[in-house]
Tab-separated table of C-alpha atoms in Angstrom:
chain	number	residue	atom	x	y	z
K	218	UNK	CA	-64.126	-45.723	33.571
K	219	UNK	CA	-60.993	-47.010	34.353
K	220	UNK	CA	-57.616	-45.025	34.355
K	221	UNK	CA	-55.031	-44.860	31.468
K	222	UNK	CA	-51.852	-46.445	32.092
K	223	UNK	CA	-49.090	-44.083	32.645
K	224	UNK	CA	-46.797	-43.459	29.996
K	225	UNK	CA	-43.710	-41.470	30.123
K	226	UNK	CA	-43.439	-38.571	27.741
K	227	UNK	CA	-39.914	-38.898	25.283
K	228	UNK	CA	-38.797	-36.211	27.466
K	229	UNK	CA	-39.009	-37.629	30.779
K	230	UNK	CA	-37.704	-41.061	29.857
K	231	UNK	CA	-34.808	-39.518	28.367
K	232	UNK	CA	-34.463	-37.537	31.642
K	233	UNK	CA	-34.584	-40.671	33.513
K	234	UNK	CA	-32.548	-42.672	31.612
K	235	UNK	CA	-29.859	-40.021	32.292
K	236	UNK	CA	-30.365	-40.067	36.117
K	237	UNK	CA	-30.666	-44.206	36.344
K	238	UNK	CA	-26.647	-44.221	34.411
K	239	UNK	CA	-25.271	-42.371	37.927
K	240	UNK	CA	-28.032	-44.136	39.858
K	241	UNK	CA	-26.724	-47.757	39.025
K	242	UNK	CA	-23.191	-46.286	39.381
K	243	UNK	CA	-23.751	-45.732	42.778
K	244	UNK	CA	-25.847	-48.032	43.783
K	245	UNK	CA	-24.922	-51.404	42.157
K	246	UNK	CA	-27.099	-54.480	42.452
K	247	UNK	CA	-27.348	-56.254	46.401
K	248	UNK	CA	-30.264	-58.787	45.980
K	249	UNK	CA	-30.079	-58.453	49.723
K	250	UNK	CA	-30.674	-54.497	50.033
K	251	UNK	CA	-32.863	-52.929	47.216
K	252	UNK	CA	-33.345	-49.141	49.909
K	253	UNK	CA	-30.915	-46.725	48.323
K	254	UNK	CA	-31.513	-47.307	45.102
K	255	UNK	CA	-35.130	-47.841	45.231
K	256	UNK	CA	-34.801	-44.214	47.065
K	257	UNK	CA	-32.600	-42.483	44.381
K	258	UNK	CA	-34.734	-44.215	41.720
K	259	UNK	CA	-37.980	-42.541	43.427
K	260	UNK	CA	-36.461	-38.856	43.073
K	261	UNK	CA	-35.445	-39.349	39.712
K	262	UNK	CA	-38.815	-40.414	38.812
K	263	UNK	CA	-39.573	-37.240	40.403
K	264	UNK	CA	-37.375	-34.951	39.116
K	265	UNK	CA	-38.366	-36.309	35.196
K	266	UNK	CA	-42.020	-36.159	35.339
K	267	UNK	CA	-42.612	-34.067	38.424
K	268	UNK	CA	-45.003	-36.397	40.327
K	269	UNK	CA	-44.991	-38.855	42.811
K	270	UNK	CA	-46.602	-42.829	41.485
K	271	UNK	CA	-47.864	-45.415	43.485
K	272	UNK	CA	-45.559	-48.419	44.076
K	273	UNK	CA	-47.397	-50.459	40.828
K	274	UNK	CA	-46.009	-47.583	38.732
K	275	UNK	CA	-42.683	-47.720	39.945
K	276	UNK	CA	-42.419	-51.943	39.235
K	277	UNK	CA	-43.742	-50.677	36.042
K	278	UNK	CA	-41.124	-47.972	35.567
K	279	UNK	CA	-38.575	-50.468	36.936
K	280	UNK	CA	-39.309	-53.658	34.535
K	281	UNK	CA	-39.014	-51.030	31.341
K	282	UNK	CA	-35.987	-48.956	32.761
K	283	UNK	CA	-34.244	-51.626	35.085
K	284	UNK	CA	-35.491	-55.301	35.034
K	285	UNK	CA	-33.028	-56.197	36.891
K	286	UNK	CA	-33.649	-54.275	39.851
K	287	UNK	CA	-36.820	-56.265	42.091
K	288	UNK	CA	-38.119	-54.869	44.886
K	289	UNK	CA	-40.401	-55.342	47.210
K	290	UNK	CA	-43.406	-53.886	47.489
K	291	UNK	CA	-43.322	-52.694	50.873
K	292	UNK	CA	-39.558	-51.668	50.293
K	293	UNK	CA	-41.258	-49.149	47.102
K	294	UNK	CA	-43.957	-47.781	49.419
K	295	UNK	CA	-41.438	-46.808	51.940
K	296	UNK	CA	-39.111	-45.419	49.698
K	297	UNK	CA	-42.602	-43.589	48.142
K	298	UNK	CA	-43.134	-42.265	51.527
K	299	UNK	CA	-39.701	-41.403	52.349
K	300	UNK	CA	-39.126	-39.120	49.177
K	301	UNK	CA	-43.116	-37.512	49.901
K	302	UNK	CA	-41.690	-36.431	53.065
K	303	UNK	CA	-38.261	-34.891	52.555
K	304	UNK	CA	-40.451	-33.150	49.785
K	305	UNK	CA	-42.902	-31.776	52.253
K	306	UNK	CA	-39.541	-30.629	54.055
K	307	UNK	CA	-37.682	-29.062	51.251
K	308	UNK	CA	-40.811	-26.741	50.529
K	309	UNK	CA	-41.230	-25.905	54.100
K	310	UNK	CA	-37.471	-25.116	54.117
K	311	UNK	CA	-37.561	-22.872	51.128
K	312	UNK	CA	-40.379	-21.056	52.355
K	313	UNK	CA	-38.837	-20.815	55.648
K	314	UNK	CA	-34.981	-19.336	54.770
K	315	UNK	CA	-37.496	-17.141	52.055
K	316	UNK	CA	-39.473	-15.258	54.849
K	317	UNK	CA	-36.209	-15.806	57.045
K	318	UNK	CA	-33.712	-14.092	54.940
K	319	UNK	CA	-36.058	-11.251	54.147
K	320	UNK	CA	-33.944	-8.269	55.943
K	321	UNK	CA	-30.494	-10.050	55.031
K	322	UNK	CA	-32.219	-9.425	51.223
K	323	UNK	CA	-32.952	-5.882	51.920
K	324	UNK	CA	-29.228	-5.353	53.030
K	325	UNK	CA	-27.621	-7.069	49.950
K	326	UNK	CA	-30.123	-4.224	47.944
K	327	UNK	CA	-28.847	-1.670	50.298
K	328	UNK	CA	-25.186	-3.205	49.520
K	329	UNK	CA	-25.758	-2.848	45.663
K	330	UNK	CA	-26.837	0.707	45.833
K	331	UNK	CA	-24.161	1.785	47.917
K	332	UNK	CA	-21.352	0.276	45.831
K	333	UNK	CA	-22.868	1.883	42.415
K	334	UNK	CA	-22.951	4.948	43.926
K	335	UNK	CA	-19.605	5.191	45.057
K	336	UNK	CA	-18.225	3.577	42.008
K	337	UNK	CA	-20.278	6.070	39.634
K	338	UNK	CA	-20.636	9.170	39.457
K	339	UNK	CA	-24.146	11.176	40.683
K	340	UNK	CA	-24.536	12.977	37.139
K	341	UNK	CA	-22.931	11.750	33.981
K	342	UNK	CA	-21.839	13.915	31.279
K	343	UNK	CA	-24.970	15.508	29.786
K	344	UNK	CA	-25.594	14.790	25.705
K	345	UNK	CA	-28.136	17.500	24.701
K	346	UNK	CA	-28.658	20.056	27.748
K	347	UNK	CA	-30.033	19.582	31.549
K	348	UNK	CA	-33.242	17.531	30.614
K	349	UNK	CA	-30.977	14.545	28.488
K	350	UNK	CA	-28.485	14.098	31.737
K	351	UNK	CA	-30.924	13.880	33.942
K	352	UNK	CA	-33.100	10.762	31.867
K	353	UNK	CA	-29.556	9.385	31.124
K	354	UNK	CA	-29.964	9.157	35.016
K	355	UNK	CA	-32.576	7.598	35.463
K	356	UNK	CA	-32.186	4.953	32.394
K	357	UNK	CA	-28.544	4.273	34.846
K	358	UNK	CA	-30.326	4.217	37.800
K	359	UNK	CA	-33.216	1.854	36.552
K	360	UNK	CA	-30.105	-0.411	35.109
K	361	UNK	CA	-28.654	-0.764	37.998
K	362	UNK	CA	-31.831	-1.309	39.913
K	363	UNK	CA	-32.888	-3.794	37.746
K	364	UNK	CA	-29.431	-5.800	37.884
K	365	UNK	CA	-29.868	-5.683	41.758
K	366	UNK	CA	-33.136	-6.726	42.105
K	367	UNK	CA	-31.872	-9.734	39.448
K	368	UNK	CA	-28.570	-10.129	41.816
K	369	UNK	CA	-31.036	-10.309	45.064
K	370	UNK	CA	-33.403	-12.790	43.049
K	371	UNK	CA	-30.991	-15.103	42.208
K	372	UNK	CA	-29.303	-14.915	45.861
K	373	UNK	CA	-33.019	-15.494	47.735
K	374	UNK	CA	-33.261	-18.476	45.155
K	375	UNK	CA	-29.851	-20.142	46.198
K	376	UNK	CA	-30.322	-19.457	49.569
K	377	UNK	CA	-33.483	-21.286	49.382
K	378	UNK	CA	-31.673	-23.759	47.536
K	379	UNK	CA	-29.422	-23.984	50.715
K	380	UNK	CA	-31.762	-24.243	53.601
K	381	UNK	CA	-33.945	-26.847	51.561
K	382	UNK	CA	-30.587	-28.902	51.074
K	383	UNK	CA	-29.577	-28.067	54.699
K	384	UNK	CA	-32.979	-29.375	55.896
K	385	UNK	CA	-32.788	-32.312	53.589
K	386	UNK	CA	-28.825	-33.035	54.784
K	387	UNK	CA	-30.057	-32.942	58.282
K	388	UNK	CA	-33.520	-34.904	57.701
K	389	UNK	CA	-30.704	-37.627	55.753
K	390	UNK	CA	-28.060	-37.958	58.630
K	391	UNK	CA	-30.868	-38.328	61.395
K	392	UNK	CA	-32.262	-41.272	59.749
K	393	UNK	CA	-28.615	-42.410	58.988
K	394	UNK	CA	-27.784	-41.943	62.879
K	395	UNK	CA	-31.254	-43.816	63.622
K	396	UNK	CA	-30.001	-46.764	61.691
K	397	UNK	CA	-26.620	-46.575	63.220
K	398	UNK	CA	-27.738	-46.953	66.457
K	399	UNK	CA	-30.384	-49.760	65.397
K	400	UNK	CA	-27.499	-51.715	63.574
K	401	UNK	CA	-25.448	-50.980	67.101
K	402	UNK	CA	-28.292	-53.055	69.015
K	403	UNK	CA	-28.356	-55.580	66.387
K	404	UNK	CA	-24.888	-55.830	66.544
K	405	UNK	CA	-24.473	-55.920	70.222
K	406	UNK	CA	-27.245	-58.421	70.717
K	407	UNK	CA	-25.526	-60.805	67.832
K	408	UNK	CA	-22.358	-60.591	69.638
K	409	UNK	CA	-24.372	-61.633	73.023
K	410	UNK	CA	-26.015	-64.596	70.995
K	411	UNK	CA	-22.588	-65.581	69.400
K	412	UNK	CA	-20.996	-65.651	72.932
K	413	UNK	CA	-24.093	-67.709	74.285
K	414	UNK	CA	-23.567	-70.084	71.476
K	415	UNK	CA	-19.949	-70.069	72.212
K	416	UNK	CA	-20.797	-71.550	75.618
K	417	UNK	CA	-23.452	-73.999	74.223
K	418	UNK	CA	-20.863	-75.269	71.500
K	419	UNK	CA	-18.244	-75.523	74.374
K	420	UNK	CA	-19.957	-77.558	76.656
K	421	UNK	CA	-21.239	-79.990	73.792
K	422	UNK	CA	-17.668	-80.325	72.946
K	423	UNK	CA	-16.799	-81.251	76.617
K	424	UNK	CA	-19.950	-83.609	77.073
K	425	UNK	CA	-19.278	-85.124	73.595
K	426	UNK	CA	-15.658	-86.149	74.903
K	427	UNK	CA	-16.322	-87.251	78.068
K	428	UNK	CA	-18.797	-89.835	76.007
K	429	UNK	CA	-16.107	-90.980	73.860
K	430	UNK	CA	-13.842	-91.149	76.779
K	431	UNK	CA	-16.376	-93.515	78.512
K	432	UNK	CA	-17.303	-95.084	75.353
K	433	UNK	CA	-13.723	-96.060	74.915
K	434	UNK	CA	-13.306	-97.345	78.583
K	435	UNK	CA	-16.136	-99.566	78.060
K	436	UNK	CA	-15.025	-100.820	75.042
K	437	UNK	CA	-11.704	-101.483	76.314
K	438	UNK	CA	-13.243	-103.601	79.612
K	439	UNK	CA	-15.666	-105.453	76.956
K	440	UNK	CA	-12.604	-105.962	75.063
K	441	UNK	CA	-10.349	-107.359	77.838
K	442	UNK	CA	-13.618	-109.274	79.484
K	443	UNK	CA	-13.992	-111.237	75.968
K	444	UNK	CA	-10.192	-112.453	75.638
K	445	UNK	CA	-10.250	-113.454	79.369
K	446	UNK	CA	-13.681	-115.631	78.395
K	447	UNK	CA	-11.805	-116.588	75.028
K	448	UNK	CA	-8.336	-117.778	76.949
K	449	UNK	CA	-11.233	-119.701	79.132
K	450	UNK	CA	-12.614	-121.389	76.781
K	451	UNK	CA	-9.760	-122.420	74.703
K	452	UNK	CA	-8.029	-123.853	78.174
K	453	UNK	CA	-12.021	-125.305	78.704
K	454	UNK	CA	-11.404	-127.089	75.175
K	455	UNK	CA	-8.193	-128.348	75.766
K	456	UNK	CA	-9.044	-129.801	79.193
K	457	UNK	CA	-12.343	-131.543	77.193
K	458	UNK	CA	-10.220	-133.045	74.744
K	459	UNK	CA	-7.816	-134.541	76.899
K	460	UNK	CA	-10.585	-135.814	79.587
K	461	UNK	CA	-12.199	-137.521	76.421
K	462	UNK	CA	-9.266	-139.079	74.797
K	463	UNK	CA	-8.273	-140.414	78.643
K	464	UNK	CA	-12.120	-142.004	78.726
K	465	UNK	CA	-12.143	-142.975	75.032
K	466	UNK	CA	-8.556	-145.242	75.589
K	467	UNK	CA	-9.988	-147.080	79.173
K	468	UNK	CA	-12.849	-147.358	76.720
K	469	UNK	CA	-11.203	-149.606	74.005
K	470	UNK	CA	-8.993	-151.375	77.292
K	471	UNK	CA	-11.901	-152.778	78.505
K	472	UNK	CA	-13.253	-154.246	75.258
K	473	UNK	CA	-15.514	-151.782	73.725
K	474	UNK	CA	-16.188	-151.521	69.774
K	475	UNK	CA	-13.745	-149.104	68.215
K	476	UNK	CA	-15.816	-146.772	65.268
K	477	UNK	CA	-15.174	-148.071	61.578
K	478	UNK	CA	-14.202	-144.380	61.562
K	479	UNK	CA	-11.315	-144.864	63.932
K	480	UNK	CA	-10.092	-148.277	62.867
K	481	UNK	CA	-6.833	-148.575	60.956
K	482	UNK	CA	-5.468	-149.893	57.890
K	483	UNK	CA	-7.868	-151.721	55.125
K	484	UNK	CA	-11.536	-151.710	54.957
């Protein structure tokens, strides 16, 4: 038999919807970084229904509540484990300052009797004879008893309250001083990588014009070697032309047929 679908109640989506409007205001949308709000989004989840979902849910949850949002799966099952453990640490806490604070409660009841007594009187005025004063005593007396073991109630709860948030606060800015120092290395070895490639760039710059230094030197030499071998053969040409016009003339001295080409006047 498989398992129903999960469904929040009218009540918890309307307590979620609440929490996601100061959610998204403090966490708005990084493609790049999905952590903090996936985290807050996990405790609200919490805090509406009072359970903790697997990471299908919470893609669920997400696509009805906050399509925009997309995280990864992995980066929901850490934020899932995350929020189950500073849970496991806020109960510990609150049953730790409970059992902790135990005499400090018994003084603040020894506190509260003190001050009534010295700011009432031991007998108040009697209404009908011995036997009314003394059970208008004890009606006063189980007043004020009942209003201090309210007022020492109330202070074990906020104290409670405290050391859970204490814990909490101090799980919170370990991790935050874990990923400080792990964004230090990262840091440090980026800035040893960007002065590496610093280097690299550097000496490509240097080889690259040293190559169009020499390129240009041997272009220049190729340049000067082919007008020396054009000036050549030009002067070559000249020297042709005037050693064949010298053997053409003692040519036509000495008798010998002159071209149609060459002759003069009409054909």
């Amino acid at each position: 038999m498989t398992r129903p679908i999960f469904k929040p109640t009218d009540d918890e989506a309307r307590i979620l919807i609440n929490r996601l409007q100061a959610i998204k205001a403090a966490h708005p949308l990084n493609p790049r970084d999905h952590g903090p709000f996936v985290r807050a989004f996990v405790r609200a989840v919490y805090e509406a229904t009072g359970r903790i979902f697997s990471p299908i849910i919470y893609r669920r949850l997400l696509g009805a509540y906050a399509p925009e949002r997309r995280p990864s799966t992995s980066t929901l099952e850490r934020a899932k484990q995350a929020f189950a453990d500073e849970l496991a640490i806020e109960r510990e806490g609150a049953a730790e300052v409970a059992s902790v604070d135990a005499p400090h409660l018994a003084a603040l009841i020894r506190d509260a009797v003190v001050e009534a007594v010295g700011t009432h009187p031991l007998h108040l005025p009697h209404v009908a004879g011995a036997s009314a004063g003394a059970n208008t005593d004890v009606v006063f007396w189980r007043e004020r008893a009942a209003q201090a073991e309210q007022a020492v109630a109330d202070a074990q709860a906020q104290a409670a309250r405290l050391g859970a948030e204490m814990l909490v606060a101090r799980a919170s800015a370990d991790a935050m001083a874990a990923e400080l120092a792990a964004a230090r290395g990262q840091l440090k070895e980026q800035a040893v990588q960007i002065g590496k490639l610093a280097v690299e760039f550097e000496q490509a710059r240097l080889f690259s014009m040293r190559a169009i230094d020499d390129a240009r030197g041997e272009t220049r030499a190729w340049r000067e070697r082919c007008a020396s071998v054009e000036a050549q053969a030009v002067a070559r040409a000249r020297e042709d032309n005037i050693l064949l016009e010298t053997f053409r003339q003692l040519a036509y001295q000495r008798g010998a047929t002159i071209p149609a080409v060459l002759q003069k006047g009409p054909k």
